[in-house]
Coordinates of C-alpha atoms in Angstrom, one line a residue:
X278 CA 156.9 64.4 25.3
X279 CA 159.2 62.7 22.7
X280 CA 157.4 60.3 20.3
X281 CA 160.4 58.0 20.0
X282 CA 162.8 58.9 22.8
X283 CA 165.1 56.1 21.7
X284 CA 166.2 58.3 18.7
X285 CA 167.7 60.8 21.3
X286 CA 170.6 58.5 21.7
X287 CA 171.8 59.3 18.2
X288 CA 175.1 61.3 17.8
X289 CA 173.1 63.8 15.6
X290 CA 171.7 65.1 18.9
X291 CA 174.9 66.8 19.8
X292 CA 175.4 68.2 16.3
X293 CA 172.0 69.7 15.8
X294 CA 171.2 70.2 19.6
X295 CA 167.8 68.7 18.9
X296 CA 166.4 65.2 19.2
X297 CA 165.4 63.9 15.7
X298 CA 161.8 62.9 16.6
X299 CA 158.4 64.5 16.9
X300 CA 157.9 66.4 20.2
X301 CA 154.5 67.2 21.6
X302 CA 153.3 69.4 24.5
X303 CA 151.1 67.3 26.8
X304 CA 149.2 68.1 30.0
X305 CA 150.9 65.3 31.9
X306 CA 153.5 62.7 31.3
X307 CA 152.5 59.0 30.7
X308 CA 152.4 56.8 33.8
X309 CA 152.4 53.3 32.2
X310 CA 153.8 51.2 29.4
X311 CA 151.6 51.1 26.3
X312 CA 152.0 50.6 22.6
X313 CA 149.8 51.6 19.6
X314 CA 149.5 47.9 18.7
X315 CA 148.3 47.0 22.2
X316 CA 145.8 49.8 22.0
X317 CA 144.4 48.3 18.7
X318 CA 144.3 44.9 20.2
X319 CA 142.1 46.4 23.0
X320 CA 140.0 48.5 20.7
X321 CA 136.8 47.4 22.4
X322 CA 138.2 48.9 25.6
X323 CA 137.3 52.6 24.9
X324 CA 139.2 53.9 28.0
X325 CA 142.4 52.4 26.7
X326 CA 142.1 54.5 23.5
X327 CA 141.0 57.6 25.4
X328 CA 144.1 57.5 27.5
X329 CA 146.4 56.8 24.6
X330 CA 145.1 59.4 22.2
X331 CA 146.1 62.3 24.6
X332 CA 149.7 61.6 23.6
X333 CA 148.8 61.7 19.8
X334 CA 148.7 64.8 17.6
X335 CA 145.7 67.0 18.3
X336 CA 142.7 66.1 16.1
X337 CA 143.8 62.5 15.4
X338 CA 140.9 60.1 16.0
X339 CA 141.5 57.0 13.8
X340 CA 142.5 54.2 16.2
X341 CA 142.1 51.6 13.4
X342 CA 144.8 53.3 11.2
X343 CA 147.7 50.9 10.6
X344 CA 150.9 51.3 12.6
X345 CA 152.8 51.8 9.3
X346 CA 150.7 54.7 8.3
X347 CA 150.7 56.2 11.8
X348 CA 154.5 56.1 11.9
X349 CA 154.8 57.4 8.4
X350 CA 152.5 60.4 9.2
X351 CA 153.8 60.7 12.7
X352 CA 150.3 60.8 14.1
X353 CA 151.0 58.9 17.3
X354 CA 154.0 57.5 19.2
X355 CA 154.5 53.8 18.7
X356 CA 154.9 53.4 22.4
X357 CA 154.6 55.4 25.6
X358 CA 156.8 55.0 28.7
X359 CA 156.2 55.7 32.4
X360 CA 157.8 59.2 32.8
X361 CA 158.0 62.1 35.1
X362 CA 158.4 65.8 34.3
X363 CA 161.9 67.3 34.5
X364 CA 162.8 70.6 33.0
X365 CA 159.5 70.7 31.2
X366 CA 160.3 67.4 29.5
X367 CA 159.0 63.8 30.0
X368 CA 161.9 61.6 31.2
X369 CA 161.7 57.9 31.8
X370 CA 160.9 57.2 35.5
X371 CA 164.1 55.3 36.4
X372 CA 164.6 53.5 39.6
X373 CA 167.0 50.8 40.9
X374 CA 166.1 47.5 42.4
X375 CA 168.9 45.4 43.9
X376 CA 171.4 47.3 41.7
X377 CA 169.4 46.8 38.5
X378 CA 168.1 49.7 36.5
X379 CA 164.3 49.5 36.0
X380 CA 161.4 51.6 34.7
X381 CA 158.1 50.9 36.5
X382 CA 159.8 47.8 38.0
X383 CA 160.5 46.4 34.5
X384 CA 163.9 45.9 32.8
X385 CA 162.5 45.3 29.3
X386 CA 159.6 46.9 27.3
X387 CA 158.0 46.7 23.9
X388 CA 159.2 49.3 21.4
X389 CA 155.8 49.3 19.5
X390 CA 157.2 47.7 16.3
X391 CA 157.4 44.2 17.5
X392 CA 160.7 44.2 19.4
X393 CA 161.7 44.0 23.0
X394 CA 164.2 46.6 24.3
X395 CA 166.2 47.0 27.5
X396 CA 165.7 50.0 29.8
X397 CA 169.4 50.8 29.4
X398 CA 168.5 52.0 25.9
X399 CA 166.3 54.5 27.5
X400 CA 169.1 55.7 29.8
X401 CA 171.3 56.3 26.7
X402 CA 168.5 58.3 25.1
X403 CA 167.9 60.3 28.3
X404 CA 171.6 61.1 28.5
X405 CA 171.4 62.4 24.9
X406 CA 168.6 64.8 25.9
X407 CA 170.6 65.9 29.0
X408 CA 173.5 66.7 26.7
X409 CA 171.3 68.9 24.6
X410 CA 169.8 70.7 27.6
X411 CA 173.3 71.2 29.1
X412 CA 174.6 72.6 25.9
X413 CA 171.7 75.0 25.5
X414 CA 171.9 76.0 29.2
X415 CA 175.6 76.7 29.0
X416 CA 175.1 78.7 25.8
X417 CA 172.4 80.8 27.4
X418 CA 174.5 81.4 30.5
X419 CA 177.5 82.5 28.4
X420 CA 175.2 84.9 26.5
X421 CA 173.9 86.3 29.8
X422 CA 177.5 86.8 31.0
X423 CA 178.4 88.7 27.8
X424 CA 175.2 90.8 28.1
X425 CA 176.1 91.8 31.7
X426 CA 179.8 92.3 31.3
X427 CA 180.3 93.7 27.8
X428 CA 180.8 97.2 29.1
X429 CA 183.6 96.1 31.4
X430 CA 185.2 93.9 28.7
X431 CA 185.5 97.0 26.5
X432 CA 187.0 99.0 29.3
X433 CA 189.6 96.2 29.9
X434 CA 190.4 96.1 26.1
X435 CA 190.8 99.9 26.2
X436 CA 193.2 99.5 29.2
X437 CA 195.2 96.9 27.1
X438 CA 195.5 99.5 24.3
X439 CA 196.7 102.2 26.6
X440 CA 199.2 99.8 28.3
X441 CA 200.5 98.7 24.9
X442 CA 201.0 102.3 23.8
X443 CA 202.8 103.2 27.0
X444 CA 205.1 100.2 26.7
X445 CA 206.1 101.1 23.2
X446 CA 206.7 104.8 24.1
X447 CA 208.7 103.9 27.1
X448 CA 210.9 101.4 25.2
X449 CA 213.2 104.4 24.2
X450 CA 214.2 104.5 27.9
X451 CA 213.8 100.9 29.0
X452 CA 214.9 98.7 26.1
X453 CA 218.5 98.5 27.2
X454 CA 217.5 98.0 30.8
X455 CA 215.2 95.1 30.0
X456 CA 217.7 93.4 27.8
X457 CA 220.7 93.6 30.1
X458 CA 218.6 92.5 33.1
X459 CA 217.5 89.5 31.1
X460 CA 221.1 88.7 30.1
X461 CA 222.5 89.1 33.6
X462 CA 219.7 86.9 34.8
X463 CA 220.5 84.2 32.3
X464 CA 224.2 84.3 33.3
X465 CA 223.3 84.1 36.9
X466 CA 221.0 81.1 36.4
X467 CA 223.6 79.3 34.4
X468 CA 226.2 80.1 37.0
X469 CA 224.0 78.8 39.8
X470 CA 223.5 75.6 37.7
X471 CA 227.2 75.1 37.5
X472 CA 227.6 75.6 41.2
X473 CA 224.8 73.1 42.0
X474 CA 226.2 70.5 39.6
X475 CA 229.6 70.8 41.3
X476 CA 228.0 70.5 44.7
X477 CA 226.1 67.4 43.7
X478 CA 229.2 66.0 42.1
X479 CA 231.3 66.6 45.3
X480 CA 228.6 65.3 47.7
X481 CA 228.4 61.9 45.8
X482 CA 232.1 61.4 46.4
X483 CA 232.6 58.1 48.3
X484 CA 229.0 57.0 48.0
X485 CA 228.8 53.3 47.0
X486 CA 227.9 53.0 43.3
X487 CA 228.2 56.7 42.5
X488 CA 231.5 56.2 40.6
X489 CA 229.8 53.9 38.0
X490 CA 229.6 55.2 34.5
X491 CA 226.5 55.7 32.4
X492 CA 227.7 53.0 30.1
X493 CA 227.9 50.5 33.0
X494 CA 224.2 50.9 34.1
X495 CA 222.9 51.0 30.5
X496 CA 219.5 52.4 29.4
X497 CA 217.1 52.9 32.4
X498 CA 213.5 54.1 32.3
X499 CA 213.8 55.8 35.6
X500 CA 215.8 59.0 35.1
X501 CA 216.5 59.3 38.8
X502 CA 218.9 56.5 38.5
X503 CA 221.3 58.6 36.5
X504 CA 221.1 61.4 39.1
X505 CA 222.9 59.1 41.6
X506 CA 226.0 59.0 39.4
X507 CA 228.9 61.5 39.7
X508 CA 229.5 61.3 35.9
X509 CA 226.0 62.7 35.2
X510 CA 226.6 65.8 37.3
X511 CA 230.0 66.2 35.8
X512 CA 228.5 66.1 32.3
X513 CA 225.9 68.7 33.3
X514 CA 228.5 70.9 34.7
X515 CA 230.7 70.8 31.6
X516 CA 227.7 71.5 29.4
X517 CA 226.7 74.5 31.5
X518 CA 230.2 75.8 31.5
X519 CA 230.3 75.7 27.7
X520 CA 227.0 77.6 27.6
X521 CA 228.3 80.1 30.0
X522 CA 231.5 80.7 28.1
X523 CA 229.6 81.0 24.8
X524 CA 227.3 83.6 26.3
X525 CA 230.1 85.7 27.8
X526 CA 232.2 85.5 24.5
X527 CA 229.2 86.6 22.5
X528 CA 228.6 89.5 24.8
X529 CA 232.3 90.5 24.5
X530 CA 232.6 90.3 20.7
X531 CA 229.0 91.3 19.8
X532 CA 228.6 94.1 22.4
X533 CA 228.8 96.8 19.9
X534 CA 226.2 95.2 17.6
X535 CA 223.9 94.6 20.7
X536 CA 224.2 98.3 21.5
X537 CA 223.2 99.1 17.9
X538 CA 220.2 96.8 18.1
X539 CA 219.1 98.4 21.4
X540 CA 219.6 101.9 19.8
X541 CA 217.5 100.9 16.8
X542 CA 214.7 99.6 19.2
X543 CA 214.8 102.9 21.0
X544 CA 214.8 104.8 17.7
X545 CA 211.8 102.8 16.7
X546 CA 209.9 103.8 19.8
X547 CA 210.8 107.5 19.0
X548 CA 209.6 107.1 15.4
X549 CA 206.2 105.7 16.6
X550 CA 206.0 108.6 19.0
X551 CA 206.3 111.0 16.1
X552 CA 203.9 109.0 13.8
X553 CA 201.2 107.8 16.2
X554 CA 198.7 107.2 13.4
X555 CA 200.7 104.1 12.4
X556 CA 199.5 102.3 15.5
X557 CA 196.0 102.3 14.2
X558 CA 196.8 101.1 10.7
X559 CA 196.3 97.4 11.7
X560 CA 192.5 98.2 11.9
X561 CA 192.6 98.9 8.1
X562 CA 194.4 95.6 7.5
X563 CA 191.9 93.8 9.7
X564 CA 189.0 95.3 7.7
X565 CA 190.5 94.3 4.4
X566 CA 191.2 90.7 5.6
X567 CA 187.6 90.6 6.9
X568 CA 186.3 91.6 3.5
X569 CA 188.5 88.9 1.9
X570 CA 187.2 86.3 4.3
X571 CA 183.6 87.4 3.6
X572 CA 184.1 87.2 -0.1
X573 CA 185.6 83.7 0.1
X574 CA 182.9 82.4 2.5
X575 CA 180.0 83.8 0.4
X576 CA 181.5 82.5 -2.9
X577 CA 182.2 79.1 -1.3
X578 CA 178.6 78.9 0.0
X579 CA 177.1 79.9 -3.3
X580 CA 179.1 77.3 -5.2
X581 CA 178.4 74.6 -2.6
X582 CA 174.6 75.3 -2.6
X583 CA 174.3 75.8 -6.4
X584 CA 172.1 73.2 -8.2
X585 CA 169.1 71.3 -7.1
X586 CA 168.4 70.1 -3.5
X587 CA 169.1 66.4 -3.2
X588 CA 166.9 64.4 -0.7
X589 CA 167.8 60.9 0.6
X590 CA 166.0 58.3 2.6
X591 CA 167.0 58.3 6.3
X592 CA 166.5 54.9 7.9
X593 CA 168.3 52.1 9.6
X594 CA 170.8 50.7 6.9
X595 CA 170.7 47.2 8.4
X596 CA 166.9 47.0 8.3
X597 CA 166.1 49.0 5.2
X598 CA 167.6 48.4 1.7
X599 CA 166.4 51.8 0.6
X600 CA 168.5 53.8 3.1
X601 CA 170.6 56.6 1.6
X602 CA 169.0 56.4 -1.9
X603 CA 167.6 59.6 -3.4
X604 CA 163.9 60.4 -3.0
X605 CA 161.3 63.0 -3.8
X606 CA 159.6 64.5 -0.7
X607 CA 156.3 65.3 -2.4
X608 CA 155.7 61.7 -3.5
X609 CA 157.6 59.9 -0.8
X610 CA 154.6 58.9 1.4
X611 CA 153.0 57.2 -1.6
X612 CA 156.0 54.9 -2.4
X613 CA 156.7 51.4 -1.1
X614 CA 159.6 52.7 1.0
X615 CA 157.3 53.8 3.8
X616 CA 155.6 50.4 3.8
X617 CA 158.8 48.4 3.7
X618 CA 160.8 50.7 6.1
X619 CA 158.6 51.9 8.9
X620 CA 159.8 55.2 10.3
X621 CA 161.9 56.1 7.2
X622 CA 162.0 59.8 6.3
X623 CA 162.9 61.7 3.1
X624 CA 165.3 64.3 4.3
X625 CA 167.5 67.0 2.7
X626 CA 171.1 65.8 2.1
X627 CA 172.9 68.4 -0.1
X628 CA 172.8 70.6 -3.2
X629 CA 174.1 69.0 -6.3
X630 CA 173.5 68.0 -9.9
X631 CA 175.0 66.1 -12.9
X632 CA 175.9 69.1 -15.1
X633 CA 179.4 69.9 -16.3
X634 CA 179.7 72.6 -13.7
X635 CA 178.9 70.2 -10.8
X636 CA 181.4 67.7 -12.0
X637 CA 184.2 70.3 -11.6
X638 CA 182.9 72.1 -8.5
X639 CA 185.9 70.9 -6.5
X640 CA 188.3 72.7 -9.0
X641 CA 186.3 75.9 -8.6
X642 CA 186.4 75.7 -4.8
X643 CA 190.2 75.2 -5.0
X644 CA 190.5 78.3 -7.2
X645 CA 188.4 80.2 -4.7
X646 CA 190.8 79.2 -1.9
X647 CA 193.8 80.3 -4.0
X648 CA 192.2 83.7 -4.7
X649 CA 191.4 84.0 -1.0
X650 CA 195.1 83.4 -0.1
X651 CA 196.2 85.9 -2.7
X652 CA 193.9 88.6 -1.5
X653 CA 194.8 88.1 2.2
X654 CA 198.5 88.2 1.4
X655 CA 198.0 91.3 -0.7
X656 CA 196.2 93.1 2.1
X657 CA 199.1 92.2 4.5
X658 CA 201.7 93.3 1.9
X659 CA 199.8 96.6 1.4
X660 CA 200.0 97.3 5.2
X661 CA 203.7 96.4 5.4
X662 CA 204.6 98.6 2.4
X663 CA 202.5 101.5 3.8
X664 CA 204.1 101.3 7.2
X665 CA 207.6 100.9 5.8
X666 CA 207.1 104.1 3.7
X667 CA 206.0 106.1 6.7
X668 CA 208.9 105.0 8.9
X669 CA 211.4 105.4 6.0
X670 CA 210.2 109.1 5.7
X671 CA 211.1 109.5 9.4
X672 CA 214.6 108.0 9.0
X673 CA 215.6 110.0 5.9
X674 CA 214.5 113.3 7.5
X675 CA 217.8 115.0 8.2
X676 CA 216.4 117.1 11.0
X677 CA 213.9 115.2 13.1
X678 CA 211.1 115.9 13.5
X679 CA 211.2 119.2 11.5
X680 CA 211.9 117.5 8.1
X681 CA 209.3 114.7 8.6
X682 CA 206.7 115.2 5.8
X683 CA 203.1 116.0 6.7
X684 CA 200.7 113.0 7.0
X685 CA 203.5 110.4 6.3
X686 CA 201.2 107.4 6.7
X687 CA 198.5 108.8 4.3
X688 CA 201.2 109.7 1.8
X689 CA 202.8 106.3 2.0
X690 CA 199.4 104.6 1.5
X691 CA 198.8 106.7 -1.6
X692 CA 202.2 105.8 -3.1
X693 CA 201.7 102.1 -2.4
X694 CA 198.2 102.1 -4.1
X695 CA 199.3 104.3 -7.0
X696 CA 202.8 103.0 -7.9
X697 CA 203.4 99.6 -6.1
X698 CA 200.2 97.6 -6.6
X699 CA 201.8 95.3 -9.2
X700 CA 204.9 94.6 -7.1
X701 CA 202.8 93.8 -4.0
X702 CA 200.5 91.6 -6.1
X703 CA 203.5 89.7 -7.4
X704 CA 205.0 89.1 -4.0
X705 CA 201.6 88.0 -2.7
X706 CA 201.1 85.7 -5.6
X707 CA 204.4 83.9 -5.0
X708 CA 203.5 83.4 -1.3
X709 CA 200.0 82.3 -2.1
X710 CA 201.3 79.6 -4.4
X711 CA 203.5 78.1 -1.7
X712 CA 200.7 78.3 0.8
X713 CA 198.3 76.6 -1.6
X714 CA 200.8 73.8 -2.2
X715 CA 201.0 73.4 1.6
X716 CA 197.2 73.1 1.9
X717 CA 197.2 70.4 -0.8
X718 CA 200.0 68.5 1.0
X719 CA 198.0 68.7 4.3
X720 CA 195.0 67.3 2.5
X721 CA 197.0 64.4 1.1
X722 CA 198.5 63.8 4.5
X723 CA 195.0 63.6 5.9
X724 CA 194.0 61.1 3.2
X725 CA 197.1 59.0 3.7
X726 CA 196.9 58.7 7.5
X727 CA 195.3 55.2 7.2
X728 CA 197.9 54.1 4.6
X729 CA 200.6 51.6 5.4
X730 CA 203.1 52.9 2.9
X731 CA 205.9 54.2 5.0
X732 CA 207.9 55.6 2.1
X733 CA 205.0 57.7 0.9
X734 CA 204.5 59.1 4.4
X735 CA 208.2 59.9 4.6
X736 CA 208.2 61.7 1.3
X737 CA 205.1 63.6 2.2
X738 CA 206.6 64.6 5.6
X739 CA 209.8 65.9 3.8
X740 CA 207.7 67.9 1.4
X741 CA 205.7 69.5 4.2
X742 CA 208.9 70.4 6.0
X743 CA 210.5 71.9 2.9
X744 CA 207.5 74.0 1.9
X745 CA 207.1 75.2 5.5
X746 CA 210.7 76.4 5.4
X747 CA 210.1 77.9 2.0
X748 CA 207.0 79.8 3.2
X749 CA 209.0 81.2 6.1
X750 CA 211.8 82.3 3.8
X751 CA 209.4 83.9 1.3
X752 CA 207.6 85.8 4.0
X753 CA 211.0 87.1 5.3
X754 CA 212.1 88.1 1.9
X755 CA 208.8 89.7 0.9
X756 CA 208.8 91.8 4.1
X757 CA 212.2 93.2 3.3
X758 CA 211.4 93.6 -0.4
X759 CA 208.4 95.7 0.5
X760 CA 210.6 97.9 2.7
X761 CA 213.0 98.5 -0.3
X762 CA 210.1 99.2 -2.5
X763 CA 208.8 101.8 -0.1
X764 CA 212.3 103.4 0.1
X765 CA 213.4 103.4 -3.6
X766 CA 210.2 102.6 -5.5
X767 CA 211.8 99.9 -7.6
X768 CA 210.0 96.7 -8.8
X769 CA 209.6 93.6 -6.7
X770 CA 212.4 91.5 -8.2
X771 CA 215.0 94.3 -8.0
X772 CA 213.9 95.2 -4.5
X773 CA 214.0 91.6 -3.3
X774 CA 217.5 91.2 -4.7
X775 CA 218.8 94.4 -3.2
X776 CA 217.3 93.5 0.2
X777 CA 218.7 90.0 0.2
X778 CA 222.3 91.1 -0.6
X779 CA 222.0 94.0 1.9
X780 CA 221.0 91.6 4.6
X781 CA 223.8 89.2 3.7
X782 CA 226.3 92.0 4.0
X783 CA 225.0 92.6 7.5
X784 CA 224.0 89.1 8.5
X785 CA 225.5 89.3 12.1
X786 CA 223.6 92.5 12.8
X787 CA 220.4 90.9 11.4
X788 CA 220.7 88.0 13.7
X789 CA 221.4 90.1 16.8
X790 CA 218.7 92.6 16.0
X791 CA 216.2 89.8 15.4
X792 CA 216.8 88.1 18.7
X793 CA 216.8 91.3 20.7
X794 CA 213.6 92.4 19.0
X795 CA 211.9 89.0 19.5
X796 CA 212.8 89.1 23.2
X797 CA 211.4 92.6 23.8
X798 CA 208.2 92.0 21.8
X799 CA 207.6 88.7 23.7
X800 CA 208.2 90.5 27.0
X801 CA 205.7 93.3 25.9
X802 CA 203.0 90.9 24.9
X803 CA 203.4 88.9 28.1
X804 CA 203.4 92.2 30.2
X805 CA 200.2 93.6 28.5
X806 CA 198.2 90.4 28.5
X807 CA 199.3 89.4 32.0
X808 CA 198.7 92.8 33.6
X809 CA 195.3 93.3 32.0
X810 CA 194.4 89.6 32.6
X811 CA 195.3 89.8 36.4
X812 CA 193.3 93.0 36.7
X813 CA 190.3 91.5 35.0
X814 CA 190.6 88.3 37.1
X815 CA 190.5 90.2 40.4
X816 CA 187.6 92.4 39.1
X817 CA 185.3 89.6 37.8
X818 CA 186.0 87.4 40.8
X819 CA 185.1 90.4 43.1
X820 CA 188.4 90.5 44.9
X821 CA 188.9 94.2 44.5
X822 CA 187.1 95.7 47.6
X823 CA 186.6 99.1 46.1
X824 CA 184.9 97.7 43.0
X825 CA 183.0 94.8 44.5
X826 CA 179.6 96.4 44.1
X827 CA 180.4 97.4 40.5
X828 CA 181.4 93.9 39.3
X829 CA 178.6 92.1 37.4
X830 CA 177.0 88.9 38.7
X831 CA 178.3 86.1 36.4
X832 CA 177.6 82.4 35.8
X833 CA 181.1 81.7 34.5
X834 CA 183.7 84.4 35.4
X835 CA 186.1 82.7 32.9
X836 CA 183.9 83.9 29.9
X837 CA 184.7 87.6 30.1
X838 CA 188.2 86.8 31.5
X839 CA 189.1 84.6 28.5
X840 CA 187.6 87.2 26.2
X841 CA 189.8 89.9 27.8
X842 CA 192.9 87.8 27.6
X843 CA 192.4 86.9 23.9
X844 CA 191.5 90.5 23.1
X845 CA 194.4 92.0 25.0
X846 CA 196.8 89.6 23.3
X847 CA 195.4 90.6 19.8
X848 CA 195.6 94.3 20.7
X849 CA 199.2 93.9 21.9
X850 CA 200.1 91.8 18.8
X851 CA 198.6 94.6 16.6
X852 CA 200.6 97.3 18.3
X853 CA 203.9 95.3 18.4
X854 CA 203.6 94.2 14.8
X855 CA 203.7 97.9 13.8
X856 CA 206.7 98.3 16.1
X857 CA 208.5 95.3 14.6
X858 CA 207.9 96.7 11.1
X859 CA 209.3 100.0 12.3
X860 CA 212.5 98.4 13.6
X861 CA 213.0 96.4 10.4
X862 CA 212.5 99.5 8.3
X863 CA 214.9 101.5 10.3
X864 CA 217.5 98.7 10.3
X865 CA 217.5 98.5 6.4
X866 CA 217.6 102.3 6.3
X867 CA 220.5 102.3 8.7
X868 CA 222.4 99.7 6.6
X869 CA 221.7 101.7 3.4
X870 CA 222.8 104.9 5.3
X871 CA 226.2 103.3 6.2
X872 CA 226.8 102.1 2.6
X873 CA 225.6 105.3 0.8
X874 CA 227.1 107.9 3.1
X875 CA 230.4 108.4 4.9
X876 CA 229.6 111.1 7.5
X877 CA 231.3 113.9 5.5
X878 CA 229.6 117.3 4.9
X879 CA 228.7 116.2 1.3
X880 CA 227.4 112.8 2.4
X881 CA 226.2 113.1 6.0
X882 CA 224.7 110.3 7.9
X883 CA 220.9 110.4 8.5
X884 CA 221.1 108.2 11.6
X885 CA 220.3 109.5 15.0
X886 CA 223.1 111.0 17.2
X887 CA 222.9 108.0 19.5
X888 CA 223.6 105.5 16.7
X889 CA 226.4 107.8 15.5
X890 CA 228.0 107.7 18.9
X891 CA 227.8 103.9 19.1
X892 CA 229.4 103.4 15.8
X893 CA 232.3 105.5 16.9
X894 CA 235.1 107.2 14.9
X895 CA 236.9 103.9 14.2
X896 CA 234.2 102.4 12.1
X897 CA 233.4 105.7 10.4
X898 CA 237.1 106.1 9.4
X899 CA 237.2 102.6 8.1
X900 CA 234.2 103.3 6.0
X901 CA 235.9 106.4 4.6
X902 CA 239.0 104.4 3.8
X903 CA 237.1 101.8 1.9
X904 CA 235.4 104.4 -0.2

């Protein structure tokens, strides 16, 4: 039974999943309205007290104790309400009479402190308890689902890992097929769109009103009005024709570069096949980032909880002038606050103090956030440099795989730790500074949301956009700088400069390779997540006849299914991030190979025979002539 069930209507209930009032186990729920004041008024009626005290704390036998002291010490409830047991809790016994909500045929009741309350207040409190019970029940059911399906979730994630690995290995055979099927599909869809627009344009010939222009009918909220005009379909047809011509011209003039991009993707698949250990390096990056997050969280909690605990008076602000002032729990019950504010409590608020340290605690927290960003970016940079070194050792092996050094991943990791820590830290510092400024801008934007200054909002929006673009550019440059560091071992600034100018000299190849890679990686993630997700859906919903008996009984089949989908996507993302790093490394090595070598016996190309064939004799001869 709840001492003051009206408190269960507080929003705190959903935050703490507990009603902020004393709860007592009773043998049976109350069956009548009664208050502590009414019991004292009928103190000569012993049966009244005997009934009421069974809802007080065990051992309490002071019926003459004042209501203020009783509420302060929480010895008895100020009121009891006719209730019935439900889910081992006493809920008000609601009923409806002529469409009016009542409790024991009453619409109002005394709250025990001198006020009349409506039974609708009890309904709000009961709903608050129901929300708590529902949240706890859902939580327990989700835990039960995980307990009964964790084994199958792990099997599904293992299948996702195998599918991702097979997809990457098979890319050496299917990369070109996937890309050209997609391109042909796009050309076919745009061609169908052109035909459909012409058909609509021709079918509206002679229809009354169809020859009006868009300018004649003006701005209309119903878009279907424009579809009745011939001019609309003519405009659509012209736009689609332009798109179709652009795609065909790009394929004609960029066909050789597209072939090079596809060949590099196939070469990346071949490189991963020779250095399979690189696929599991993201686990190391994940562990390092987890350590960084733990360090940041522990440090933040220690700083936030440093100092003395501060307690404040919790009471109704409109009825108690002492609400939210500091208090001392040990002496709170002897102060005037409990007498002037019945039901007030001295509760913990936060940790704090008035020392120099506590005045600048926000500055220290910001420094902690900056260090966190720096460490996370350094962990990612270490992974990128390590993978780049491993894949570069593959490319610069003249006879593959015979000349690939032993343990290329381990060797590359050792070089990155021993020689390139400073360069990685500098690149991570630059990126962390930009990210930190973006966090401050987001904080200012949150604070200025209620502001009416449009100019300030505009300036802030422009700054957020600029720093977002700057962060993307720095990430792109850092990634390529780390590749050059892994290849040549130069410092960060020199490597960033060399990478930038090398990419600018091959900007068209960069754009083509980027788009082709993005398409295939997106296709791979969708394929892995979708295939494993569909398999998990049919399994957990018992739609696979052979495995019906093996499927666990679940409360919510979406719990393991959603876990499998998210886990499969993260696994696919981890595998394909390694593949993307491999392709970027091979591309920079390829560009360096073209500029450093000319295909002669003294300066042979290190590229694969497939890339050599695609380049053809014409480009090789032109390279020799330039040299």
